[in-house]
PDB file of C-alpha atoms and ligand atoms in Angstrom:
ATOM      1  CA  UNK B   1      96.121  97.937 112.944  1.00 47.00           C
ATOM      2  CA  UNK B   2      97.618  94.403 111.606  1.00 48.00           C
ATOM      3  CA  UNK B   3      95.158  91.659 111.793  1.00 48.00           C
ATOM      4  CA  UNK B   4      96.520  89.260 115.107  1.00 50.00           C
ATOM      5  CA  UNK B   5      98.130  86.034 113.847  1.00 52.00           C
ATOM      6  CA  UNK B   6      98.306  83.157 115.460  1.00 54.00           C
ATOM      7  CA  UNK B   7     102.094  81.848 115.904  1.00 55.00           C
ATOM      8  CA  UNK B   8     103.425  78.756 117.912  1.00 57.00           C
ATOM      9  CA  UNK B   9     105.763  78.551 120.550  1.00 63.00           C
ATOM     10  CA  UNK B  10     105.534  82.211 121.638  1.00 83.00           C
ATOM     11  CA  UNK B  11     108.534  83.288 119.658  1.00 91.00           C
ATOM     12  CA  UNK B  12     109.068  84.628 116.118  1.00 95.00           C
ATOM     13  CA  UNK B  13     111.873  82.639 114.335  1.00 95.00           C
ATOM     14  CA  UNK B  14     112.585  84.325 111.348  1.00 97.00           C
ATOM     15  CA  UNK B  15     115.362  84.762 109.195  1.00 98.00           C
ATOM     16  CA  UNK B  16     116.343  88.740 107.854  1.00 98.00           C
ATOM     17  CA  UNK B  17     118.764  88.971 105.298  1.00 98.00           C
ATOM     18  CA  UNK B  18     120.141  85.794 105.830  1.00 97.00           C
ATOM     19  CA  UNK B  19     120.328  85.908 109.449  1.00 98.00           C
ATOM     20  CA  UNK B  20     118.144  83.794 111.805  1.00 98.00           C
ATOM     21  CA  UNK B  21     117.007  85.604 114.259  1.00 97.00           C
ATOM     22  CA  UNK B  22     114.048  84.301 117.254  1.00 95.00           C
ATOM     23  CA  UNK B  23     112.518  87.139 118.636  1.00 95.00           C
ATOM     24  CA  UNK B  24     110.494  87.030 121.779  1.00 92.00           C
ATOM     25  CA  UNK B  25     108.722  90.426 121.550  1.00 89.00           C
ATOM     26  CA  UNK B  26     107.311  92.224 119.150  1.00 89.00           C
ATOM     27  CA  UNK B  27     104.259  89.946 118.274  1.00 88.00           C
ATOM     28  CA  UNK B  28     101.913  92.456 118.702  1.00 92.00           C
ATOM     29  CA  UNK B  29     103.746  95.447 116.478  1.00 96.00           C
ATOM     30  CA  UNK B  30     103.626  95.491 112.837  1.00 98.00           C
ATOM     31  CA  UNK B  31     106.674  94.039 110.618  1.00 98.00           C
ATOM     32  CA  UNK B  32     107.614  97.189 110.167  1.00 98.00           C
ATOM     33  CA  UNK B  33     107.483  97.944 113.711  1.00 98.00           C
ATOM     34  CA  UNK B  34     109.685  94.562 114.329  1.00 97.00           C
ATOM     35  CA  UNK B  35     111.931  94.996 112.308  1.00 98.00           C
ATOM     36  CA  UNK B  36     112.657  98.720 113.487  1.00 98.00           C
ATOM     37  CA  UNK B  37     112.532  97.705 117.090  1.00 97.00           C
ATOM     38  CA  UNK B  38     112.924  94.014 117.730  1.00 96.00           C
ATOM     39  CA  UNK B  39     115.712  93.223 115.163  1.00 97.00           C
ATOM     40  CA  UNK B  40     117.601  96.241 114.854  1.00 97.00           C
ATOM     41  CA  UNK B  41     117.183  97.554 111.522  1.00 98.00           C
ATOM     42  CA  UNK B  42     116.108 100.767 110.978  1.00 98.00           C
ATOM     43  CA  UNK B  43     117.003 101.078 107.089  1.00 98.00           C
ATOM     44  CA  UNK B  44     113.459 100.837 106.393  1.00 98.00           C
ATOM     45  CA  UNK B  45     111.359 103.353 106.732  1.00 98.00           C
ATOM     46  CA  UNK B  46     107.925 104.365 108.419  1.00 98.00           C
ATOM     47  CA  UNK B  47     106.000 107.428 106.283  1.00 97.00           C
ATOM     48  CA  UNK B  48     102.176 107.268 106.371  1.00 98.00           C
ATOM     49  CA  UNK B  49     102.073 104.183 107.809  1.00 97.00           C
ATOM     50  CA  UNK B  50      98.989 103.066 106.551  1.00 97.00           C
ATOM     51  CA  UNK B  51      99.701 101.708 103.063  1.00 98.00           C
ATOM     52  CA  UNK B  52      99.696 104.332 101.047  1.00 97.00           C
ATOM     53  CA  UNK B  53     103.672 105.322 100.616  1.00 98.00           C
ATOM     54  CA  UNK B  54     105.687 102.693 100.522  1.00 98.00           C
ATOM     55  CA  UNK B  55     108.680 103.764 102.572  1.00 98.00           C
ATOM     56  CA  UNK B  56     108.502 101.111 104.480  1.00 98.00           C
ATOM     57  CA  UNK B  57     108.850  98.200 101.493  1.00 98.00           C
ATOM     58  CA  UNK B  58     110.372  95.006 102.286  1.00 98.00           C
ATOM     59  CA  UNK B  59     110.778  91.666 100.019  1.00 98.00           C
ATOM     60  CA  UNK B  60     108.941  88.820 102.327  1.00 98.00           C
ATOM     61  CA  UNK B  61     109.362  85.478 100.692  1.00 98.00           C
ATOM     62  CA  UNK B  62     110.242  87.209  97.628  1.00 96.00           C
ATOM     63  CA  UNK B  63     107.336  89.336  97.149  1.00 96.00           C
ATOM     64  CA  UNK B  64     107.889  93.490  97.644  1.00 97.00           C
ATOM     65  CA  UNK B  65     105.448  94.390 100.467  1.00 98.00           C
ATOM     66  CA  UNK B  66     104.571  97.296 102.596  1.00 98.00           C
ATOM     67  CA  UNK B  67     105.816  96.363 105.846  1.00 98.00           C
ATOM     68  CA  UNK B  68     103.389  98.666 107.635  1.00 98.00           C
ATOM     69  CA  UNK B  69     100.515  96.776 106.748  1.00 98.00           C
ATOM     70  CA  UNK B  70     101.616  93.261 107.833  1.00 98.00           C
ATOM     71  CA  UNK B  71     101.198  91.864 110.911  1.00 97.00           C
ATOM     72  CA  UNK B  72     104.730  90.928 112.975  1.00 96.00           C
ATOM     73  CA  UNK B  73     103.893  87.183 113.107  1.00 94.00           C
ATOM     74  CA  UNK B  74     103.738  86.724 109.647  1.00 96.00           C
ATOM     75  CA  UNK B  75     107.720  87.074 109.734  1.00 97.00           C
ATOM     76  CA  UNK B  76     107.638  83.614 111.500  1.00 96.00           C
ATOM     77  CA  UNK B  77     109.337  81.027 109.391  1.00 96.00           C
ATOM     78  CA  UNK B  78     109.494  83.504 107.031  1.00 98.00           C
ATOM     79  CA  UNK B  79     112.560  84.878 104.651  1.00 98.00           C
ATOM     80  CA  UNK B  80     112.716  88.583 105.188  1.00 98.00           C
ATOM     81  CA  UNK B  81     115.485  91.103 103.067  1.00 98.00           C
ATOM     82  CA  UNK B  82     115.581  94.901 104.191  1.00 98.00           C
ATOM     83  CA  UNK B  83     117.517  97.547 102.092  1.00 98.00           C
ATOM     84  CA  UNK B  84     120.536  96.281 105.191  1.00 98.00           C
ATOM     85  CA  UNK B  85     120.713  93.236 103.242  1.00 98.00           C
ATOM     86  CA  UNK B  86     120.996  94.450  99.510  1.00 98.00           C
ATOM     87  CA  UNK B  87     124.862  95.231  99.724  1.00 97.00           C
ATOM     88  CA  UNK B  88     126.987  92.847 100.441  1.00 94.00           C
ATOM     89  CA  UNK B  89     131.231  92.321 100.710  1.00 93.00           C
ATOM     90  CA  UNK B  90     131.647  92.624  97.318  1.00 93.00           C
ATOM     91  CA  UNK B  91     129.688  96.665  97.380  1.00 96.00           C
ATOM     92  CA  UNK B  92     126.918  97.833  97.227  1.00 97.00           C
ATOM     93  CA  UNK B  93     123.322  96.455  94.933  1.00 97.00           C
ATOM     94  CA  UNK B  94     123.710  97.268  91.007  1.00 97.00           C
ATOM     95  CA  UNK B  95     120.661  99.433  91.665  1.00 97.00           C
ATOM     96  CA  UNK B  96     122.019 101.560  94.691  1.00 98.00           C
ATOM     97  CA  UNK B  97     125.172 101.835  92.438  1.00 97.00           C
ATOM     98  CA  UNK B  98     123.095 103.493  90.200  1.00 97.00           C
ATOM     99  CA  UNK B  99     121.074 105.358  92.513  1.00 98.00           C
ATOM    100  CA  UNK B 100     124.086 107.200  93.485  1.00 97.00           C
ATOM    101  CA  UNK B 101     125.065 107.844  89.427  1.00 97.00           C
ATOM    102  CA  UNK B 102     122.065 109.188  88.438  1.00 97.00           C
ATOM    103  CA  UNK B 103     121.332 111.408  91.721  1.00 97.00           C
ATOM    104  CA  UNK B 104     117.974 109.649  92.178  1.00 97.00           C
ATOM    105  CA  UNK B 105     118.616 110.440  95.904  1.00 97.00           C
ATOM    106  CA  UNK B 106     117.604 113.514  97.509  1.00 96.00           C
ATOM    107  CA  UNK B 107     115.881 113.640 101.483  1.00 97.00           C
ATOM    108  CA  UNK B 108     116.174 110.204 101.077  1.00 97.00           C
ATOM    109  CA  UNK B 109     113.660 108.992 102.952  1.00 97.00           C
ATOM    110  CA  UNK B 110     111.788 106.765 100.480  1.00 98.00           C
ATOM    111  CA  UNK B 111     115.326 105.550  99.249  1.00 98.00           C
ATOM    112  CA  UNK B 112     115.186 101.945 100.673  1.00 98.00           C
ATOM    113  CA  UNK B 113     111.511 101.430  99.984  1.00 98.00           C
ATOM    114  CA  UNK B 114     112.338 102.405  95.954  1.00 98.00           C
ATOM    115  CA  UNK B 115     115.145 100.346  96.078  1.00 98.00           C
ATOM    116  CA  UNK B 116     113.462  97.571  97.700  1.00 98.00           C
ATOM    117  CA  UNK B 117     110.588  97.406  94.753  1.00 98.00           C
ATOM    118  CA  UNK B 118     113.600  97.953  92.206  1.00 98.00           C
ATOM    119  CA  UNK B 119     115.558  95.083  93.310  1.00 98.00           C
ATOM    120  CA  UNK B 120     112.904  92.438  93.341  1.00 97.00           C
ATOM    121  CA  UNK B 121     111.574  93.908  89.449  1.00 98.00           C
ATOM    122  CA  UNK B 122     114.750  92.904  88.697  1.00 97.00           C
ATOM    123  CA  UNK B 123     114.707  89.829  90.013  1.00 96.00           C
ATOM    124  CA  UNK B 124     111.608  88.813  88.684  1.00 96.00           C
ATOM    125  CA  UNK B 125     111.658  91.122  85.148  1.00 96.00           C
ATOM    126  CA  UNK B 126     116.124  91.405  84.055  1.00 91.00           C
ATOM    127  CA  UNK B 127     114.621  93.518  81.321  1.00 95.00           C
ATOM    128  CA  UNK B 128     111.914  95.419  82.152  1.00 97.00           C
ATOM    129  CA  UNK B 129     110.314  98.518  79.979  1.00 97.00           C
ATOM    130  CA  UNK B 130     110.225 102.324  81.007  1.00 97.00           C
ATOM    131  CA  UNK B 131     105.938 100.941  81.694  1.00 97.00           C
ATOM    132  CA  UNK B 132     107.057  98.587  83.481  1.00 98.00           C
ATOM    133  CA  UNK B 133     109.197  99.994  86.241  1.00 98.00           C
ATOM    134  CA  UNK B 134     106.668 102.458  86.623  1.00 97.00           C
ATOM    135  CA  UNK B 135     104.555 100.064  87.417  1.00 97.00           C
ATOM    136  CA  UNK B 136     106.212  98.312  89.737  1.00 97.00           C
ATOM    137  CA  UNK B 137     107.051 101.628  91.560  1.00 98.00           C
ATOM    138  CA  UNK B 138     102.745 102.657  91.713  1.00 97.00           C
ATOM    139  CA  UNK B 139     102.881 101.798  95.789  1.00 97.00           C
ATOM    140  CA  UNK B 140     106.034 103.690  96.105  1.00 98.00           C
ATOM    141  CA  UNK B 141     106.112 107.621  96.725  1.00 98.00           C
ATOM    142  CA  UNK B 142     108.450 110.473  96.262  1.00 97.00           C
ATOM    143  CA  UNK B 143     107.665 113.767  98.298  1.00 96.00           C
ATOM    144  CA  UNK B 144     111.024 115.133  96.777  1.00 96.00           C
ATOM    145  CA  UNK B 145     109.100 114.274  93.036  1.00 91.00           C
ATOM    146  CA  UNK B 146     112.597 112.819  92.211  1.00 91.00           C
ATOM    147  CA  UNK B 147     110.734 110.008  89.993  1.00 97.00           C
ATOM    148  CA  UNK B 148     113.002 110.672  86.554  1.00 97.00           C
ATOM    149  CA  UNK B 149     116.084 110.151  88.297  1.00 97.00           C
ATOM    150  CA  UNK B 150     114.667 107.207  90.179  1.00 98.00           C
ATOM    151  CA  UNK B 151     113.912 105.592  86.461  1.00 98.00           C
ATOM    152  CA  UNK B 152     116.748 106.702  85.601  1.00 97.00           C
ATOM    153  CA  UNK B 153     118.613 104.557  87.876  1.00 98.00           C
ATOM    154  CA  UNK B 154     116.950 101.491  87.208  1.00 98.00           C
ATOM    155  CA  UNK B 155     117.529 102.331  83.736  1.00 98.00           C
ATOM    156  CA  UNK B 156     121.181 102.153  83.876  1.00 97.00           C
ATOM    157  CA  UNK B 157     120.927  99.145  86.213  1.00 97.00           C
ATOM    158  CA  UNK B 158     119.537  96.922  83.434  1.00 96.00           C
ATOM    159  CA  UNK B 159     122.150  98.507  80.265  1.00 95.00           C
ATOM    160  CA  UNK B 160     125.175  98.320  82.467  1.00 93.00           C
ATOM    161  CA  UNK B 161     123.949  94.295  83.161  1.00 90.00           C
ATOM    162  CA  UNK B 162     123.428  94.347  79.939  1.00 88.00           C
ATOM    163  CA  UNK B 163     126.798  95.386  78.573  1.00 87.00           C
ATOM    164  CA  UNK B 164     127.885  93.076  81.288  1.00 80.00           C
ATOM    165  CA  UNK B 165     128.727  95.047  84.030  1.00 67.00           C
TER     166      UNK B 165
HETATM  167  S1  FES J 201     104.813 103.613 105.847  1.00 68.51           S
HETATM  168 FE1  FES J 201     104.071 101.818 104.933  1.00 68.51          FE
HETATM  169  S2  FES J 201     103.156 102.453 103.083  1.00 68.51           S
HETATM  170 FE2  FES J 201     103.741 104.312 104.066  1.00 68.51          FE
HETATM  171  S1  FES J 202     114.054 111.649  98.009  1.00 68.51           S
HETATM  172 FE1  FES J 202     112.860 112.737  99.450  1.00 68.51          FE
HETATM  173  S2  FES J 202     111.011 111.615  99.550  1.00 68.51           S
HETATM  174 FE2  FES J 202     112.056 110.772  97.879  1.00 68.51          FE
END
């Protein structure tokens, strides 16, 4: 169970892929949990739930963590994006363009927390080697095994930007 934070006001204001949002339940569930069931998005995912498969990966103040394992309250003042947020009007993220290319889908149920770890690499590493995508993908779990495709995919997300795509 997430350690109990203390919050003011008895409200969660929060902000999830750049929409406020001030929740007045929830503060007892896990961010996973509140995001789910509190604000609506159900994109990310719940497997073990206890840390271990990263299905449920979010980016929380820029940082890839397992939602599971984080109490609800820490969302308060907090910036939140959720695979919902990683499209946007112009189409969808490089790296679920590439996802679909490279067939690095398959049940598709770890597909946003993958993508979630792969877009904030990116962020932080535009160029990062083979090592160090699979690195960055060591909390992140594939009961499908459909890990070459899934490197794959970020693979051809950093020579398309590359080529200047
Ligand atoms: S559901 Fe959170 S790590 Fe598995
Ligand atoms: S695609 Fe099925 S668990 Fe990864």
């Amino acid at each position: 169970m997430p350690e109990k934070v203390e919050y003011p006001g008895g409200v969660i204001q929060t902000r999830v892929n750049g929409k406020d949002y001030t929740l007045q339940s929830g503060f007892e569930k896990t961010l996973l949990r509140l995001l789910r069931e509190d604000v609506g998005l159900t994109g990310t995912k719940e497997g073990c739930a206890e840390g271990e498969c990263g299905a449920c990966t979010v980016i929380l103040d820029g940082k890839a963590v397992m939602s599971c394992m984080v109490p609800a309250a820490r969302a308060h003042m907090a910036e939140i994006r959720t695979v919902e947020g990683l499209a946007n009007e112009a189409g969808l993220h490089p790296v679920q363009e590439a996802f679909v290319e490279a067939g690095a889908v398959q049940c598709g149920y770890c597909t946003p927390g993958f993508l979630m770890s792969a877009a904030v690499l990116l962020e932080e590493l535009p160029q990062p080697s083979k090592d160090q995508i699979k690195q960055a993908f060591t909390g992140n779990l594939c009961r499908c095994t459909g890990y070459y495709s899934i490197i794959d995919a970020v693979e051809r997300t950093i020579t398309r930007k590359a080529e200047g795509g």
